[in-house]
Coordinates of C-alpha atoms in Angstrom, one line a residue:
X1 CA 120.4 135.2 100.1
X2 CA 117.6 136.3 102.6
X3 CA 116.5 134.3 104.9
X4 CA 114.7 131.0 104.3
X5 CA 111.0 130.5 105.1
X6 CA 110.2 127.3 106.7
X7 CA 106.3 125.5 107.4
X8 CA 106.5 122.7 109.4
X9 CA 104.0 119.9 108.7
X10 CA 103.0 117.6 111.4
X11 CA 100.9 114.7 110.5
X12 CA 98.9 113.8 113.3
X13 CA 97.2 110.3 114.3
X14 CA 96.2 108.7 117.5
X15 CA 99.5 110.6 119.1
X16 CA 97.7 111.5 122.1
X17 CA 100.6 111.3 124.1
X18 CA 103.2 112.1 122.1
X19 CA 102.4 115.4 119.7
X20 CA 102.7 118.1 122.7
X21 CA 106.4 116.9 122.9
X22 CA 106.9 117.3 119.2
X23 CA 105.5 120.3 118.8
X24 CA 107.7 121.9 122.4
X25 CA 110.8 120.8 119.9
X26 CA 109.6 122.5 117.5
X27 CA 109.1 125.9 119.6
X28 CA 112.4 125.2 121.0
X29 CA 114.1 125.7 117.9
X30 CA 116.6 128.5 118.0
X31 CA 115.6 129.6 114.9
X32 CA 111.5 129.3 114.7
X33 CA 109.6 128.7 111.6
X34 CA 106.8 130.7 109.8
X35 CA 104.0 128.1 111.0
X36 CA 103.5 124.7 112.5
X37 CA 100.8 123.1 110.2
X38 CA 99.5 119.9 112.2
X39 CA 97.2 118.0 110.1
X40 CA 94.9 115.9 111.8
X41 CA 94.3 112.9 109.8
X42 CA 90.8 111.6 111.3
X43 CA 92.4 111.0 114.7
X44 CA 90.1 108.6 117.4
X45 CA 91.7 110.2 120.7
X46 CA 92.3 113.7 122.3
X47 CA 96.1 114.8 120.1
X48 CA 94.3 117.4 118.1
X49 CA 93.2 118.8 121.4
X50 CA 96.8 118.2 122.9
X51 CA 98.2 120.3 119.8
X52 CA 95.5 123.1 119.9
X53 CA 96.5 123.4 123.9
X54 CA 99.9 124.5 123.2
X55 CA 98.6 127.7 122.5
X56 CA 101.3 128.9 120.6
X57 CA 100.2 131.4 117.9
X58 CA 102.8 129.3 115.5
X59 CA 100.3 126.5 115.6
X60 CA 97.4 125.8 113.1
X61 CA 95.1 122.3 113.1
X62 CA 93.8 121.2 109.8
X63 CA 91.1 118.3 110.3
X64 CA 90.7 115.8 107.0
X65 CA 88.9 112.3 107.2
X66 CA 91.2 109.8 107.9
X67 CA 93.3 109.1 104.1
X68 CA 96.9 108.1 106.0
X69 CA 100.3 109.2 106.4
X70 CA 100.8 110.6 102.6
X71 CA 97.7 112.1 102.1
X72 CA 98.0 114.0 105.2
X73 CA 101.6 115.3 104.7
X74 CA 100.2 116.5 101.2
X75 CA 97.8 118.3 102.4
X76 CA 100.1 120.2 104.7
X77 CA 102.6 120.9 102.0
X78 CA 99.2 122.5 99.7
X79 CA 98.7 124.4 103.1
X80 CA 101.8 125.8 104.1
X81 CA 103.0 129.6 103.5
X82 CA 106.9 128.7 103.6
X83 CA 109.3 128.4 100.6
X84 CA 110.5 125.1 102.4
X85 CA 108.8 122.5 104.5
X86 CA 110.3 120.7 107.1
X87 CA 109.1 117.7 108.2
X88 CA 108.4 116.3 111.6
X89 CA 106.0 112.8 112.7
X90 CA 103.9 113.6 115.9
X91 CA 106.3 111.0 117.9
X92 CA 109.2 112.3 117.1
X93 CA 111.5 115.4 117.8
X94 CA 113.8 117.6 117.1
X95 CA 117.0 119.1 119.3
X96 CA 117.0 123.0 119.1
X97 CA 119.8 123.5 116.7
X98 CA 117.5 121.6 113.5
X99 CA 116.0 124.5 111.6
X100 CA 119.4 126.5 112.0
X101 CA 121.2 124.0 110.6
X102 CA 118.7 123.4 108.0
X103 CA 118.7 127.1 107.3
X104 CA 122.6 127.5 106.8
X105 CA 122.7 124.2 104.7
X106 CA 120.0 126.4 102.4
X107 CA 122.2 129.0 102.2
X108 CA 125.6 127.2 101.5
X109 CA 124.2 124.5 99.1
X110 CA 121.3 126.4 97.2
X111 CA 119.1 124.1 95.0
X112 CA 118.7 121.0 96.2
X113 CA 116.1 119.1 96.7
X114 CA 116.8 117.6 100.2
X115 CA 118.0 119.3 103.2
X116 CA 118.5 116.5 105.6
X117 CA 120.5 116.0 109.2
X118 CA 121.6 113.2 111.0
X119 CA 119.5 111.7 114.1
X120 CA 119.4 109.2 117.4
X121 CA 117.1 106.4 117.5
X122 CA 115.3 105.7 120.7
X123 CA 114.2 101.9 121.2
X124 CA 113.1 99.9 124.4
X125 CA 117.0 99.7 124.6
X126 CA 118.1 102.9 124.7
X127 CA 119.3 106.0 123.2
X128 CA 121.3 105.1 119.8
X129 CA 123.6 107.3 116.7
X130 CA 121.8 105.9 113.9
X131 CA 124.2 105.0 111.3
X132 CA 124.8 107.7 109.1
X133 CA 127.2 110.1 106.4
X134 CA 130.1 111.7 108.3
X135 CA 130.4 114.5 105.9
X136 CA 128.4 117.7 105.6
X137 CA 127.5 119.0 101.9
X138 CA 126.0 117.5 99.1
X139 CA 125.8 114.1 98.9
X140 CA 127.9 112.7 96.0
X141 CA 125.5 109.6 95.1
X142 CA 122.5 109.2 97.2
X143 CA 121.5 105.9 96.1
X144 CA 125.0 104.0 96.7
X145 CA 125.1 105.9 99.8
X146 CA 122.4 105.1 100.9
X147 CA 122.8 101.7 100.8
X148 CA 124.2 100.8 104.2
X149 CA 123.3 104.0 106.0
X150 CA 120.7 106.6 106.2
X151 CA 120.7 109.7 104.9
X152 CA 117.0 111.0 104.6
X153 CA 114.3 110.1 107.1
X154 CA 110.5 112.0 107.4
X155 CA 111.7 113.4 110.7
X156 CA 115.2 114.8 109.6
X157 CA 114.4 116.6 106.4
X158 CA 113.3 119.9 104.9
X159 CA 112.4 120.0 101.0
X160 CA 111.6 123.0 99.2
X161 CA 107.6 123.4 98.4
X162 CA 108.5 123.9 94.3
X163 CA 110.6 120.6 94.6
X164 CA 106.8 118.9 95.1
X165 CA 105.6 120.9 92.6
X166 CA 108.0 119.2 90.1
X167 CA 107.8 115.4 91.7
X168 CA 104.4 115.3 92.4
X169 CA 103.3 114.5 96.2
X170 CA 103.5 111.5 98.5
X171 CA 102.2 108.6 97.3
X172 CA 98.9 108.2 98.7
X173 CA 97.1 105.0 100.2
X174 CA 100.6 104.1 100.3
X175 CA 101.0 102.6 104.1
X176 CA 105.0 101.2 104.4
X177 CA 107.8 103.0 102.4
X178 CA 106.3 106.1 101.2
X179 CA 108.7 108.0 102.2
X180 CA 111.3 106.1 100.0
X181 CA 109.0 106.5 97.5
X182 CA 109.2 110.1 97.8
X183 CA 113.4 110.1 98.3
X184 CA 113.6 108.3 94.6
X185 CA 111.8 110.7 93.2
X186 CA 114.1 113.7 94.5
X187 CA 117.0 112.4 94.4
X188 CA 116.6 111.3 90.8
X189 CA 116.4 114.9 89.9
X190 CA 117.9 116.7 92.5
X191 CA 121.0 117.0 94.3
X192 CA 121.0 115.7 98.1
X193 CA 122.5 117.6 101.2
X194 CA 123.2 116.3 104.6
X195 CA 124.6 117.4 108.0
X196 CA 125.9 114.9 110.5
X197 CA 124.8 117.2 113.3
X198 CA 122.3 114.9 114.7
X199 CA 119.4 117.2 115.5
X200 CA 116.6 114.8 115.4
X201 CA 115.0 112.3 117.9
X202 CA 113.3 109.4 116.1
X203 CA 111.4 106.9 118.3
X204 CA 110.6 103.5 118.3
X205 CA 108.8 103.3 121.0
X206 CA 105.1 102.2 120.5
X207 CA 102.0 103.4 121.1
X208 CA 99.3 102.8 118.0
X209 CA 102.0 100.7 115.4
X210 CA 101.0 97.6 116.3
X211 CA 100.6 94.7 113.4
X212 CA 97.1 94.1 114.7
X213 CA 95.7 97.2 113.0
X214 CA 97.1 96.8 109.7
X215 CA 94.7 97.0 106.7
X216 CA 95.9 96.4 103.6
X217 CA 97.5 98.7 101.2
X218 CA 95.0 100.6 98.6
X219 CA 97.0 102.3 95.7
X220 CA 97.7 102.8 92.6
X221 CA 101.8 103.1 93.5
X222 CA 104.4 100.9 93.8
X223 CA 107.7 101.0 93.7
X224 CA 108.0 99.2 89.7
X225 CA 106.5 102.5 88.6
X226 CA 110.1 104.0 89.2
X227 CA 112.3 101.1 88.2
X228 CA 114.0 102.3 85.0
X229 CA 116.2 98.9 83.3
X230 CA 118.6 101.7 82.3
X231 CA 119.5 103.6 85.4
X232 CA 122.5 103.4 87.3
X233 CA 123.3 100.3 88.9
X234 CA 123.2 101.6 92.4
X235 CA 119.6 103.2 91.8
X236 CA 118.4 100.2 90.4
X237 CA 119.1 98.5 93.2
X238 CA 118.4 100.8 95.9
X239 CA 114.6 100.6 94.1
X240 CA 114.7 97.0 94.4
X241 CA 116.1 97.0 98.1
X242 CA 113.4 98.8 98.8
X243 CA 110.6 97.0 96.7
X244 CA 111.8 93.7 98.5
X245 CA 112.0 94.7 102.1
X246 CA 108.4 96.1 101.3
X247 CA 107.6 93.0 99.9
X248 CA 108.5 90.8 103.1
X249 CA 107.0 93.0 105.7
X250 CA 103.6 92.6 103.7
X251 CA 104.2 88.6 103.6
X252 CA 101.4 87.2 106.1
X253 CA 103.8 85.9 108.3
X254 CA 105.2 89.6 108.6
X255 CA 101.8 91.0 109.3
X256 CA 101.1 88.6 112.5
X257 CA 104.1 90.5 114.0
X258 CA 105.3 93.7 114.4
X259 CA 106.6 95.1 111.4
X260 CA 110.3 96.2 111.1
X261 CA 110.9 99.1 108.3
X262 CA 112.5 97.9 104.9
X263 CA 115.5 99.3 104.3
X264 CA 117.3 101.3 101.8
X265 CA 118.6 102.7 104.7
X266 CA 114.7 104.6 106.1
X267 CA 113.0 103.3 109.4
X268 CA 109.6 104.0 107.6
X269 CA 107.0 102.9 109.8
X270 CA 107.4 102.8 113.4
X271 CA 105.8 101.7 116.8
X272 CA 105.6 105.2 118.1
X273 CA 106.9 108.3 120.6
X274 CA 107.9 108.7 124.4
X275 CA 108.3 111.6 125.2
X276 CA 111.4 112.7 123.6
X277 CA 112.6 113.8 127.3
X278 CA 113.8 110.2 127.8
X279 CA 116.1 110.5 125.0
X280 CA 117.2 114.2 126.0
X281 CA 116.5 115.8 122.6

């Protein structure tokens, strides 16, 4: 088959200090992509500057009013030119092998709907393996496997653009767990492939994700819009792992702290990047 074409879409927020090292692992890659589509979702400080510095003739800036984390992905995916988009937060980062992995995974497993890789975690702590599949292919049951360890994160995953065509878009106004939101709705209809290569850098390290600046949630999506009483047993309960973990993080003794991601095995919302230097990605 001939070669895959990849967009990259970058959603950008107050990451000042973190999007110039996302978007260096991007132009790392061994294998570049057609575009890097940075969207810059109403940003307060200088990281749509920082991005347009680069000066790589890769990157394109798209400015919207501030509508969060889903709305801006989606208008990436509307904007990009590739048959696939890979995903990347501005605080995270990807080692140099990621979109040639993703590529071959494209060719060996055609018609999935989720290319995704393993990936570290970096915390105050230190540089981690997150917990993940050992075995490269297409995932035999995503929902029981993902129970107890992660298989698809925002960072580490590249989904063909007719795939959102079919499942719709993230879910917008949507603040904690989109992204699970989104993985249900693949995985439902689609097989799942994985590579235990870990080529991706996600960080916990904080910069803007503080519990001070949470608003509440404004949408019309939840997670008992894809609860179905006569599913599986293991996606039933992945959908109510997820609606629950939700459900404590928003509880107002969650809000007065930092918020931890609920799993189903995603980190969804994170204190944000280091540079991804400190974690050698």
């Amino acid at each position: 088959m001939p070669e895959p074409l990849i967009s990259v879409v970058i959603p950008l927020y107050d990451k000042e200090r973190e999007i110039e090292a996302a978007l260096r692992s991007v132009l790392a890659q061994t294998r570049l992509p057609a575009e890097i589509i940075v969207v810059d979702d109403g940003s307060t400080d200088r990281g749509a500057e920082r991005a347009e510095a680069v000066g790589s003739p890769l990157v394109r800036l798209v400015r919207q009013s501030n509508a969060g984390v889903s709305a801006a992905r989606n208008r990436g995916i509307a904007e990009a030119r590739g048959e696939y988009v890979a995903l990347l937060d501005a605080d995270d980062a990807w080692r140099p092998g990621f979109l040639e992995e993703i590529a071959a995974m494209i060719r060996e497993f055609p018609g999935c709907g989720m290319y995704c890789t393993a990936f570290d975690i970096l915390s105050r702590d230190g540089l981690f393996p997150a917990p993940t599949l050992r075995t490269r292919g297409v995932v035999e049951n995503f929902f029981r496997d993902s129970a107890h360890r992660y298989i698809a994160i925002p960072s580490a995953v590249c989904i063909p653009k007719a795939v959102f065509g079919a499942v719709g878009g993230f879910p917008e106004g949507m603040k904690i767990a989109e992204d699970l939101h989104m993985w249900i709705r693949i995985a439902s209809r689609y097989p799942v492939c994985f590579s235990p290569e870990r080529l991706a850098c996600y960080s916990k390290v904080a910069s803007n994700r503080s519990a001070a600046g949470y608003t509440p949630e404004r949408t019309r999506h939840s997670f008992e819009e894809l609860y179905d009483p006569s599913a599986p047993a293991e996606k039933r309960e992945f959908i109510a792992r997820a609606a629950l973990g939700k459900a404590l993080i928003l509880s107002p003794r969650a809000i007065r702290r930092p918020r931890r991601a609920p799993h189903a095995h995603s980190p969804t919302r994170k204190p944000t990047a280091a540079r991804c230097a400190k974690c050698r990605c």
